[in-house]
PDB file of C-alpha atoms and ligand atoms in Angstrom:
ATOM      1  CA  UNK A 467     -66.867-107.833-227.568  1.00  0.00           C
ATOM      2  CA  UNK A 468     -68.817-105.190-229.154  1.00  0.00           C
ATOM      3  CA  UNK A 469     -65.818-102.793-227.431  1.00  0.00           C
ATOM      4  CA  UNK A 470     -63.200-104.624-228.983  1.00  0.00           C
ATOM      5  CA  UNK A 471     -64.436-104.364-232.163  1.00  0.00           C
ATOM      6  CA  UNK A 472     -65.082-100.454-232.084  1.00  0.00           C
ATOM      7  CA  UNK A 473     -61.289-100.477-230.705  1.00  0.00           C
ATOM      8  CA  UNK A 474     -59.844-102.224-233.898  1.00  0.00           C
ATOM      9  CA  UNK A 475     -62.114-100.118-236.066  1.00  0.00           C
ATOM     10  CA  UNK A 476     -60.964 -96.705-234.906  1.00  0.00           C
ATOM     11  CA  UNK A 477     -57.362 -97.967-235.561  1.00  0.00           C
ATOM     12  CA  UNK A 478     -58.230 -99.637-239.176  1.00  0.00           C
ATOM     13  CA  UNK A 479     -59.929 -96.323-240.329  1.00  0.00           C
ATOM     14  CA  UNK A 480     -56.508 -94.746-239.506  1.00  0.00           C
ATOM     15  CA  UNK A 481     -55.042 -97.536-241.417  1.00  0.00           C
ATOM     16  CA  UNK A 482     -57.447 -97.343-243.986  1.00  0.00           C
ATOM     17  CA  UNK A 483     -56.701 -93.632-244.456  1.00  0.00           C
ATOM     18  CA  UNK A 484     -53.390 -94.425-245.508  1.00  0.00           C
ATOM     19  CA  UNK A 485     -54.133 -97.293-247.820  1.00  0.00           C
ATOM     20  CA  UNK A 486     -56.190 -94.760-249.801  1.00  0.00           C
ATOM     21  CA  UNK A 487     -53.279 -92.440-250.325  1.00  0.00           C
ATOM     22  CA  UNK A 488     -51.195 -95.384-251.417  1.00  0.00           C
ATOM     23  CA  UNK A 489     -53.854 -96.468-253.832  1.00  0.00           C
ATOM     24  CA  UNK A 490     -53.695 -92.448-255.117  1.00  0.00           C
ATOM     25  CA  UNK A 491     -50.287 -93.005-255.355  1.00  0.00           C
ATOM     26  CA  UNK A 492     -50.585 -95.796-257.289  1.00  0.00           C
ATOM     27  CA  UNK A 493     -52.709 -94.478-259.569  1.00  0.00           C
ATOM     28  CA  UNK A 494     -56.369 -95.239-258.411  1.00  0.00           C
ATOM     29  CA  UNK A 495     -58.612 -91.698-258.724  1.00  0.00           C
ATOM     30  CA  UNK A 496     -62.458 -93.229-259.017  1.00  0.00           C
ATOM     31  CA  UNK A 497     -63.896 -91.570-256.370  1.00  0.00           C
ATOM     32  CA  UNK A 498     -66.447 -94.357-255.832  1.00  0.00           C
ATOM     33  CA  UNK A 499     -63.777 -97.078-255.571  1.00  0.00           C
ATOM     34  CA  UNK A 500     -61.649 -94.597-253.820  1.00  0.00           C
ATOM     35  CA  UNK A 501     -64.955 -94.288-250.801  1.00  0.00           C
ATOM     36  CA  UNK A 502     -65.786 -97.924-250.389  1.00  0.00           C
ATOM     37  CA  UNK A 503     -62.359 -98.790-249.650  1.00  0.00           C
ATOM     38  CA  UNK A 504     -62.316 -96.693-247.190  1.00  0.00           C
ATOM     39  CA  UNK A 505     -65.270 -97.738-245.730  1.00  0.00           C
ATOM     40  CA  UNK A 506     -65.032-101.308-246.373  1.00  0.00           C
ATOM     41  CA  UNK A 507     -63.633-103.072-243.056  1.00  0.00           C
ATOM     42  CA  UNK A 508     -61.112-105.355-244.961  1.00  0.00           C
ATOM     43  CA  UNK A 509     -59.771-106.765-241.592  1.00  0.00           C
ATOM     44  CA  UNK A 510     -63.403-108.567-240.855  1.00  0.00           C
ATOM     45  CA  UNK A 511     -62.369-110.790-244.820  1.00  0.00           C
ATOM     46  CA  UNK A 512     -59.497-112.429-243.290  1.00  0.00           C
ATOM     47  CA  UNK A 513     -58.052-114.593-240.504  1.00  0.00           C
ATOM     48  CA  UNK A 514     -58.127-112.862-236.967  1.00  0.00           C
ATOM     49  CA  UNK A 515     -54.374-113.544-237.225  1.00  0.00           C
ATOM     50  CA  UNK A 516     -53.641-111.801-240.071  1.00  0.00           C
ATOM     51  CA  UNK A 517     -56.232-108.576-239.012  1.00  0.00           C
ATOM     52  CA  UNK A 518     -53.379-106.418-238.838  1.00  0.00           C
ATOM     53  CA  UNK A 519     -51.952-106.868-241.953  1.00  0.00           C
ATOM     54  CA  UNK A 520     -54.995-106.589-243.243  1.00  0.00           C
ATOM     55  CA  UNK A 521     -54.216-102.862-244.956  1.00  0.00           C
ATOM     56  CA  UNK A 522     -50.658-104.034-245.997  1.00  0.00           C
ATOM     57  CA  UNK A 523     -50.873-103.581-250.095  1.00  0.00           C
ATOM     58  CA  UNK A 524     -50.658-107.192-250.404  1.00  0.00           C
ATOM     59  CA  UNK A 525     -52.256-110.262-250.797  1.00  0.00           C
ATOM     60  CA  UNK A 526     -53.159-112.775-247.519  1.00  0.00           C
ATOM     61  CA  UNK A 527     -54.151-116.531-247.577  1.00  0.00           C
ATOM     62  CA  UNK A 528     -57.649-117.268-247.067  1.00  0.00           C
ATOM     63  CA  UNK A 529     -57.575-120.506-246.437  1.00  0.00           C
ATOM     64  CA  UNK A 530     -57.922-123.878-249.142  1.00  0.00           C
ATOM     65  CA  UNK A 531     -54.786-121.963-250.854  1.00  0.00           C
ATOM     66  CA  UNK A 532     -56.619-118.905-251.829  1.00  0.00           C
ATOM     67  CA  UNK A 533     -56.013-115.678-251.161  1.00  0.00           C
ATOM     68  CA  UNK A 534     -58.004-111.924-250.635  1.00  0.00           C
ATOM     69  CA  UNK A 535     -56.242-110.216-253.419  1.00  0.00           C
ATOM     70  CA  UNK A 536     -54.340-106.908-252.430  1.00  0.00           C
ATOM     71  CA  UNK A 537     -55.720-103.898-251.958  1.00  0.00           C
ATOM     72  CA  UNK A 538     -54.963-102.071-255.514  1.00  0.00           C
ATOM     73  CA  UNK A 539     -55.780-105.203-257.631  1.00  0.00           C
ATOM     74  CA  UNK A 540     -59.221-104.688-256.242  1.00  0.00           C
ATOM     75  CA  UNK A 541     -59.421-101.140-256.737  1.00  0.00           C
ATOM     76  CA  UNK A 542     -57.957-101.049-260.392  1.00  0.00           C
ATOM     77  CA  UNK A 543     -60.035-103.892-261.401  1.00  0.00           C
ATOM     78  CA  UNK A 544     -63.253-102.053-260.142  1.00  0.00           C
ATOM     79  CA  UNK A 545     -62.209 -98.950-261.492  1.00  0.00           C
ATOM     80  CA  UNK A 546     -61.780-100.573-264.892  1.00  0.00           C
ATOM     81  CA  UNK A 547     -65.256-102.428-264.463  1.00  0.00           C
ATOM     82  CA  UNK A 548     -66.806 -98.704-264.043  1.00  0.00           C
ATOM     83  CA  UNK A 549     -64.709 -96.699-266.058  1.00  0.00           C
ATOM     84  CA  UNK A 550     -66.911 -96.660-269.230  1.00  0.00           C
ATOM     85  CA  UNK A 551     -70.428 -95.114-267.060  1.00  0.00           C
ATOM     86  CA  UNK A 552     -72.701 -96.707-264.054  1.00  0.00           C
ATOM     87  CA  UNK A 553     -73.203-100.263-263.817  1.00  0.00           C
ATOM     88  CA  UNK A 554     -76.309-102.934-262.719  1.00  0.00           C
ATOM     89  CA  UNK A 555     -75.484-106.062-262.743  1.00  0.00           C
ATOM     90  CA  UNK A 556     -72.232-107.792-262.346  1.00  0.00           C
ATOM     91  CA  UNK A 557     -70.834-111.448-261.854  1.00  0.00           C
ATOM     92  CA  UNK A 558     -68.158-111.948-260.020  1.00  0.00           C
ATOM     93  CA  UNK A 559     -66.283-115.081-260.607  1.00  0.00           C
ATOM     94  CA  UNK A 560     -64.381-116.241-257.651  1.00  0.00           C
ATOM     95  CA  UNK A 561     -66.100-114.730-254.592  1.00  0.00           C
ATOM     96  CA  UNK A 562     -63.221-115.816-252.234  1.00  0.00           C
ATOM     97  CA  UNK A 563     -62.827-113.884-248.994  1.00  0.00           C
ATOM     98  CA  UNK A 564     -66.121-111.780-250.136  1.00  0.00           C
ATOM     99  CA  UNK A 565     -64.096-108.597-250.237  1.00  0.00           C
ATOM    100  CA  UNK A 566     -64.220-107.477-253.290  1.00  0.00           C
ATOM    101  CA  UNK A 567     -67.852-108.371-253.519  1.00  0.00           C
ATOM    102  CA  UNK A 568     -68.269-105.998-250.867  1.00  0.00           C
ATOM    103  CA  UNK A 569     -66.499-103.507-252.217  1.00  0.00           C
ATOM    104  CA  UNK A 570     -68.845-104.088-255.969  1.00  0.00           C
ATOM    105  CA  UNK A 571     -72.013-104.211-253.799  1.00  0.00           C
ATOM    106  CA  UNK A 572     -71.684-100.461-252.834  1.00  0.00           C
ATOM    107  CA  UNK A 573     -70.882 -99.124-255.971  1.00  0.00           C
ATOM    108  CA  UNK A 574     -73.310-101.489-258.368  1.00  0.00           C
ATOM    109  CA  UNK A 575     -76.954-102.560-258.104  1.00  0.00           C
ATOM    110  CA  UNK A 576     -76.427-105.723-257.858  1.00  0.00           C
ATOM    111  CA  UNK A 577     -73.634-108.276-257.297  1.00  0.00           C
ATOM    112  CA  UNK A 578     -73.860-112.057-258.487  1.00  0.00           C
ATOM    113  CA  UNK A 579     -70.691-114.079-257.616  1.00  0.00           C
ATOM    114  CA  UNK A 580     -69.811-117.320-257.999  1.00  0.00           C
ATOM    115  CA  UNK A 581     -67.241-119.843-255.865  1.00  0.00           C
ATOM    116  CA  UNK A 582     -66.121-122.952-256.465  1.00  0.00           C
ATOM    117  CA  UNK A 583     -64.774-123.532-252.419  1.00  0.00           C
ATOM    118  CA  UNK A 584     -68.192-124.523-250.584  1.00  0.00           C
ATOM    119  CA  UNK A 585     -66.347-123.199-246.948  1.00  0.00           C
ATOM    120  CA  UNK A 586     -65.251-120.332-248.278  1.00  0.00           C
ATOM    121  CA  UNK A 587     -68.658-119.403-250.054  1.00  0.00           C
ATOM    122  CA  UNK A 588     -70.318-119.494-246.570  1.00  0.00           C
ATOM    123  CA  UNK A 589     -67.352-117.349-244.906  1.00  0.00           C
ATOM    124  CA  UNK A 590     -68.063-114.646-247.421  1.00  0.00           C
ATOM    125  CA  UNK A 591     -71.663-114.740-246.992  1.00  0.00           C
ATOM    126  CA  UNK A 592     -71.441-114.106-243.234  1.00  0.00           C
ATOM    127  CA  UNK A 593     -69.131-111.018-243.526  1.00  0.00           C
ATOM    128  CA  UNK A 594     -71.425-109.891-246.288  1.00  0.00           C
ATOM    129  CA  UNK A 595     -74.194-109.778-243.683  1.00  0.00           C
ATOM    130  CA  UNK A 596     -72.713-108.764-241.347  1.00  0.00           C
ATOM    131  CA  UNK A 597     -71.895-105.246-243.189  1.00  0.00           C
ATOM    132  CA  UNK A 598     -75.860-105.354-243.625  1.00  0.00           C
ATOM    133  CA  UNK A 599     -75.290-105.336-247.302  1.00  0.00           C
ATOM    134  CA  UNK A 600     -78.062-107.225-249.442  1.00  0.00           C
ATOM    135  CA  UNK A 601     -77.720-106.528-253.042  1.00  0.00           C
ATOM    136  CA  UNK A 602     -75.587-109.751-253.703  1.00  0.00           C
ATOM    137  CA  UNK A 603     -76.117-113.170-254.697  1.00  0.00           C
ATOM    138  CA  UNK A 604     -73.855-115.956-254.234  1.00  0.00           C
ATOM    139  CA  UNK A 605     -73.779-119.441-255.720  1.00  0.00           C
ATOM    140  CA  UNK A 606     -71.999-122.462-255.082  1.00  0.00           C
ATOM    141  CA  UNK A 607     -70.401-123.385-258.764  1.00  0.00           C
ATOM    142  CA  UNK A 608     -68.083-123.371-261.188  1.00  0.00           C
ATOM    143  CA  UNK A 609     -67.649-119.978-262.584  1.00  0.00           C
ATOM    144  CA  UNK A 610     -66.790-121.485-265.415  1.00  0.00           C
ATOM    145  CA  UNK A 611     -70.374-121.999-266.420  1.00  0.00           C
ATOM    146  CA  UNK A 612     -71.059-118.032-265.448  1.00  0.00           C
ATOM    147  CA  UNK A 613     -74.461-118.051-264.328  1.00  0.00           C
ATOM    148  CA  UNK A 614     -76.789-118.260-266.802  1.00  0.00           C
ATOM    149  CA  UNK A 615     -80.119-117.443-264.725  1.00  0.00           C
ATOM    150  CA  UNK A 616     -79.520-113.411-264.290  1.00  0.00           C
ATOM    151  CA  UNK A 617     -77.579-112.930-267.506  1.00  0.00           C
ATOM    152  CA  UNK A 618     -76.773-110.993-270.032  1.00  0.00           C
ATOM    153  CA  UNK A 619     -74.411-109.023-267.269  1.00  0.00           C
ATOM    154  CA  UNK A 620     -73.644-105.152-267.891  1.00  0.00           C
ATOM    155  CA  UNK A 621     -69.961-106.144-265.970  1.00  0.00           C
ATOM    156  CA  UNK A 622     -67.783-109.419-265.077  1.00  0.00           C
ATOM    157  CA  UNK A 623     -64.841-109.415-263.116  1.00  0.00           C
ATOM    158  CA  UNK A 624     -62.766-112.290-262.530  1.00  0.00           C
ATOM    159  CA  UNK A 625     -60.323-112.816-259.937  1.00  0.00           C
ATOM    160  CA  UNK A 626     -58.815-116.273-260.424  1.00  0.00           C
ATOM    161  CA  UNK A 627     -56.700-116.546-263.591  1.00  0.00           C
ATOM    162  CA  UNK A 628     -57.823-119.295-267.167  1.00  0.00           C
ATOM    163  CA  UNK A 629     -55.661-120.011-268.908  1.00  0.00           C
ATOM    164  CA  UNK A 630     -57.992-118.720-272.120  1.00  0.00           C
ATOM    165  CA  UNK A 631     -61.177-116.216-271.565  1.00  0.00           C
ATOM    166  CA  UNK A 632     -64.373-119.325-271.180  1.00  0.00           C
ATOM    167  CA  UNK A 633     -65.895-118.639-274.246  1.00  0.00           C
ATOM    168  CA  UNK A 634     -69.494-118.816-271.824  1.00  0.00           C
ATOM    169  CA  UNK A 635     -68.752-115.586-269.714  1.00  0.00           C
ATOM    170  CA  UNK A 636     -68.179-113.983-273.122  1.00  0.00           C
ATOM    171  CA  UNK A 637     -71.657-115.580-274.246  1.00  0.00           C
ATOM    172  CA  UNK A 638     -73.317-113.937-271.051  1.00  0.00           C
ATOM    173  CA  UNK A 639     -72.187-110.643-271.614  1.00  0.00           C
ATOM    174  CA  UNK A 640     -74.570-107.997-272.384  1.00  0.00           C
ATOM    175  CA  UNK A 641     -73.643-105.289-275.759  1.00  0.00           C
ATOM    176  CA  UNK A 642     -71.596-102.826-274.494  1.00  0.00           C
ATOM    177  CA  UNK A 643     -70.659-104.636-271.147  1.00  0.00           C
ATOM    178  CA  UNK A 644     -67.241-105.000-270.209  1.00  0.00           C
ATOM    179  CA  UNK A 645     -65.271-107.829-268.407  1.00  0.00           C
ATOM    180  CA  UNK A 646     -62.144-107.828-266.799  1.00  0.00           C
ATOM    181  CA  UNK A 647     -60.036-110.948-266.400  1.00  0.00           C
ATOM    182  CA  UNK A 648     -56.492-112.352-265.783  1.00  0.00           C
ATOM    183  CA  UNK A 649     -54.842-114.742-268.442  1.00  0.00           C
ATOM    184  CA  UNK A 650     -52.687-116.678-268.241  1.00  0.00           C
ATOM    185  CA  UNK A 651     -50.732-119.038-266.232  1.00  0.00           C
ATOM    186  CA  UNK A 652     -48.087-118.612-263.677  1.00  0.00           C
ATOM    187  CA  UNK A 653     -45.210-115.861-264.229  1.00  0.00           C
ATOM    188  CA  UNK A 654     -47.128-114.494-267.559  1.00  0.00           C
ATOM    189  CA  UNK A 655     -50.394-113.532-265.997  1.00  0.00           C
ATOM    190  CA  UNK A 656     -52.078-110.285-267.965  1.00  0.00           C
ATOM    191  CA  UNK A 657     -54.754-108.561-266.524  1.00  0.00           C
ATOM    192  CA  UNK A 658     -57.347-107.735-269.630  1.00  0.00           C
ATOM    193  CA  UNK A 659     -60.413-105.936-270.404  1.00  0.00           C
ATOM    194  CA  UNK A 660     -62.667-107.229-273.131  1.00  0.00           C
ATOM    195  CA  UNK A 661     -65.289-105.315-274.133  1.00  0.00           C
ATOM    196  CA  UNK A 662     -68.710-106.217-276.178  1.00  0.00           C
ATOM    197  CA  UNK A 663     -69.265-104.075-278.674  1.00  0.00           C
ATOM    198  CA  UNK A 664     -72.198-104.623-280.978  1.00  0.00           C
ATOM    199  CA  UNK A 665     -70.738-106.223-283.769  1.00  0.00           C
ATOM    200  CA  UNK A 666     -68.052-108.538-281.324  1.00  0.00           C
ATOM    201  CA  UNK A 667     -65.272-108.369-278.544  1.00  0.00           C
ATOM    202  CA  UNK A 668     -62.233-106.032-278.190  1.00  0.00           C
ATOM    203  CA  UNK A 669     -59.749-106.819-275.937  1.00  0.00           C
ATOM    204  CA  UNK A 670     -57.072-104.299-273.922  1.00  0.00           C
ATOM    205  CA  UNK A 671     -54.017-105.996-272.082  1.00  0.00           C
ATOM    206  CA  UNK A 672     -53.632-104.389-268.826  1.00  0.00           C
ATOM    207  CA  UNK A 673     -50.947-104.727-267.060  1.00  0.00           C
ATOM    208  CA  UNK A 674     -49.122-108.377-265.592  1.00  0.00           C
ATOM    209  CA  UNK A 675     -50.786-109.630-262.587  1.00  0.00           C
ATOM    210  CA  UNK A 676     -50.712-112.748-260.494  1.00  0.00           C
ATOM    211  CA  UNK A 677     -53.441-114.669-259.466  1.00  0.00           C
ATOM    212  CA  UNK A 678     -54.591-117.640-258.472  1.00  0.00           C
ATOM    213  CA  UNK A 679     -55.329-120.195-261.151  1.00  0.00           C
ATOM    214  CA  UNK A 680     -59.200-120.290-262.463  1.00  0.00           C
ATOM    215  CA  UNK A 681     -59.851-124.251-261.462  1.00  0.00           C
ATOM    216  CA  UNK A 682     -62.683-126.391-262.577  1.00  0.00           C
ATOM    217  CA  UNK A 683     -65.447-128.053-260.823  1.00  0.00           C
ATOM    218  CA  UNK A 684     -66.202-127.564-257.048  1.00  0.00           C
ATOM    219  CA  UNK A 685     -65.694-128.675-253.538  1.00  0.00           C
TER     220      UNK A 685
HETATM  221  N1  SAH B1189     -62.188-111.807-254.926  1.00  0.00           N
HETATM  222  C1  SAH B1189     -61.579-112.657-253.947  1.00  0.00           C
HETATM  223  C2  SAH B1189     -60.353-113.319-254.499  1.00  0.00           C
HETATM  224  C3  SAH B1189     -60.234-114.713-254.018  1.00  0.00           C
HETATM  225  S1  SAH B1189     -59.015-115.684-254.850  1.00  0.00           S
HETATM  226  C4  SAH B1189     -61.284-111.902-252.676  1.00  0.00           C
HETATM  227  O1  SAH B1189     -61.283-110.659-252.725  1.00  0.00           O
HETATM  228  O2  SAH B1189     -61.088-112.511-251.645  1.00  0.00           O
HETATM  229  C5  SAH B1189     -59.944-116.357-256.193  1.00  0.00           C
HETATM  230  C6  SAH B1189     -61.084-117.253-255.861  1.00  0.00           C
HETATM  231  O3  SAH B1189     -61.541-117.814-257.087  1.00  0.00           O
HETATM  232  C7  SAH B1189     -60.750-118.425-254.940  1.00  0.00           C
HETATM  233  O4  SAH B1189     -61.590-118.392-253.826  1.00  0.00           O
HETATM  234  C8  SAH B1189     -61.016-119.658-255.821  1.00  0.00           C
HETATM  235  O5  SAH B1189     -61.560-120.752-255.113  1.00  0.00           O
HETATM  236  C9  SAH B1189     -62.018-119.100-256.820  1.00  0.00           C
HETATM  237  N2  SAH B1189     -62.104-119.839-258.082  1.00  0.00           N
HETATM  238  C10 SAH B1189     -61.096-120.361-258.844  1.00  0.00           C
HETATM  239  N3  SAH B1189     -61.581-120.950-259.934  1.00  0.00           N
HETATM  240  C11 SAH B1189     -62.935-120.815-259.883  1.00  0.00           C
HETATM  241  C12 SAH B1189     -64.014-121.238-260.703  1.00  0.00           C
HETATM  242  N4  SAH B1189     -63.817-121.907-261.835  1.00  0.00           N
HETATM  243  N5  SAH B1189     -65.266-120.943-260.314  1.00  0.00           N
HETATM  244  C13 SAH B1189     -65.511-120.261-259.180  1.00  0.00           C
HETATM  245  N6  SAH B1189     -64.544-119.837-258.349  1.00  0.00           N
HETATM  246  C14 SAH B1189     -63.269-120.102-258.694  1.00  0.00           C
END
């Protein structure tokens, strides 16, 4: 066991090398983001099926129709989350496959993220330990209610898409934090980044994206 593991992780480093000069090609140059994709095993997040896709720039089902987003989605999101200086404490809405949690955990002190998919929640934990990583929380729930307890949040990142910015994750931002967020439904997705300032919000339209759709209650 332990062999075949070490096997398909030699191989996904290779594979992983490449990814990270398609994300440079793409765009991506945080160095940070740039590192923990490399080092993050994103073949462990889905299906054993799907494993060797698992560096293909796209985006895989998860199960319960969800999906790991693709490879530069995560990286340009995080890269816009920690553009403006070093960030504590994030939320995550949408922890999915835990991927991108993973990837947040190693460049943030601390991760909070929220699902709404019981099964899936439990999947991501296990990876999650599994990489021995520990600075993460993760809670059963609808993200739209954020999660009051550890806010005001320097940083939230949503990856499922409202159809209008829940006027509570803008209520549990910190001043100066910034949160970046999909809008939008079907075909006319657009990523944006809102940021707190200390007299309100400003908001930056990204680029188009297309994610899943930002659902309420939980199962
Ligand atoms: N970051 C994830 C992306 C998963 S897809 C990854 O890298 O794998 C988006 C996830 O958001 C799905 O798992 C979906 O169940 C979840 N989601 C959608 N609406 C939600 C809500 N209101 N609260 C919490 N999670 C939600």
């Amino acid at each position: 066991m332990k062999q075949r593991i070490e096997g398909i992780g030699m191989t996904s480093r290779r594979t992983r090398e490449r990814m990270l000069a398609r994300l440079m090609e793409q765009g991506i140059t945080h160095p940070g983001v740039l590192g923990a994709m490399l080092e993050t095993p994103r073949h462990l997040f889905v299906e054993e099926a799907l494993a060797s896709r698992a560096y293909e720039d796209t985006a895989l089902p998860i199960g319960f129709n969800q999906t790991i987003s693709q490879p530069y989605i995560v990286a340009r999101m995080t890269e816009l989350l920690l553009e403006r200086g070093p960030v504590n404490k994030v939320l995550e809405v949408g922890t999915g496959s835990g991927y991108q949690t993973a990837i947040l955990a190693q460049l943030v002190k601390r991760v909070h993220s929220v699902e709404r998919i019981y099964p899936l929640q439990q999947r991501a934990r296990r990876c999650l330990q599994d990489l021995n990583l520990r600075n993460f929380r993760l809670k059963h729930s609808d993200g739209g209610w954020g999660w009051d307890e550890y806010a005001p949040y320097d940083a939230i990142l949503a990856t499922a898409a409202p159809s209008e910015i829940p006027e509570t994750l803008l209520a549990q931002m910190a001043r100066r934090s910034v949160m970046v967020i999909p809008v939008g439904q079907g075909a006319t997705q657009i990523l944006k980044r809102v940021t707190r300032t200390e007299v309100g919000f400003e908001v930056e339209e990204i680029e188009p994206v297309n994610f899943v759709p930002f659902l309420p209650g939980i199962l």
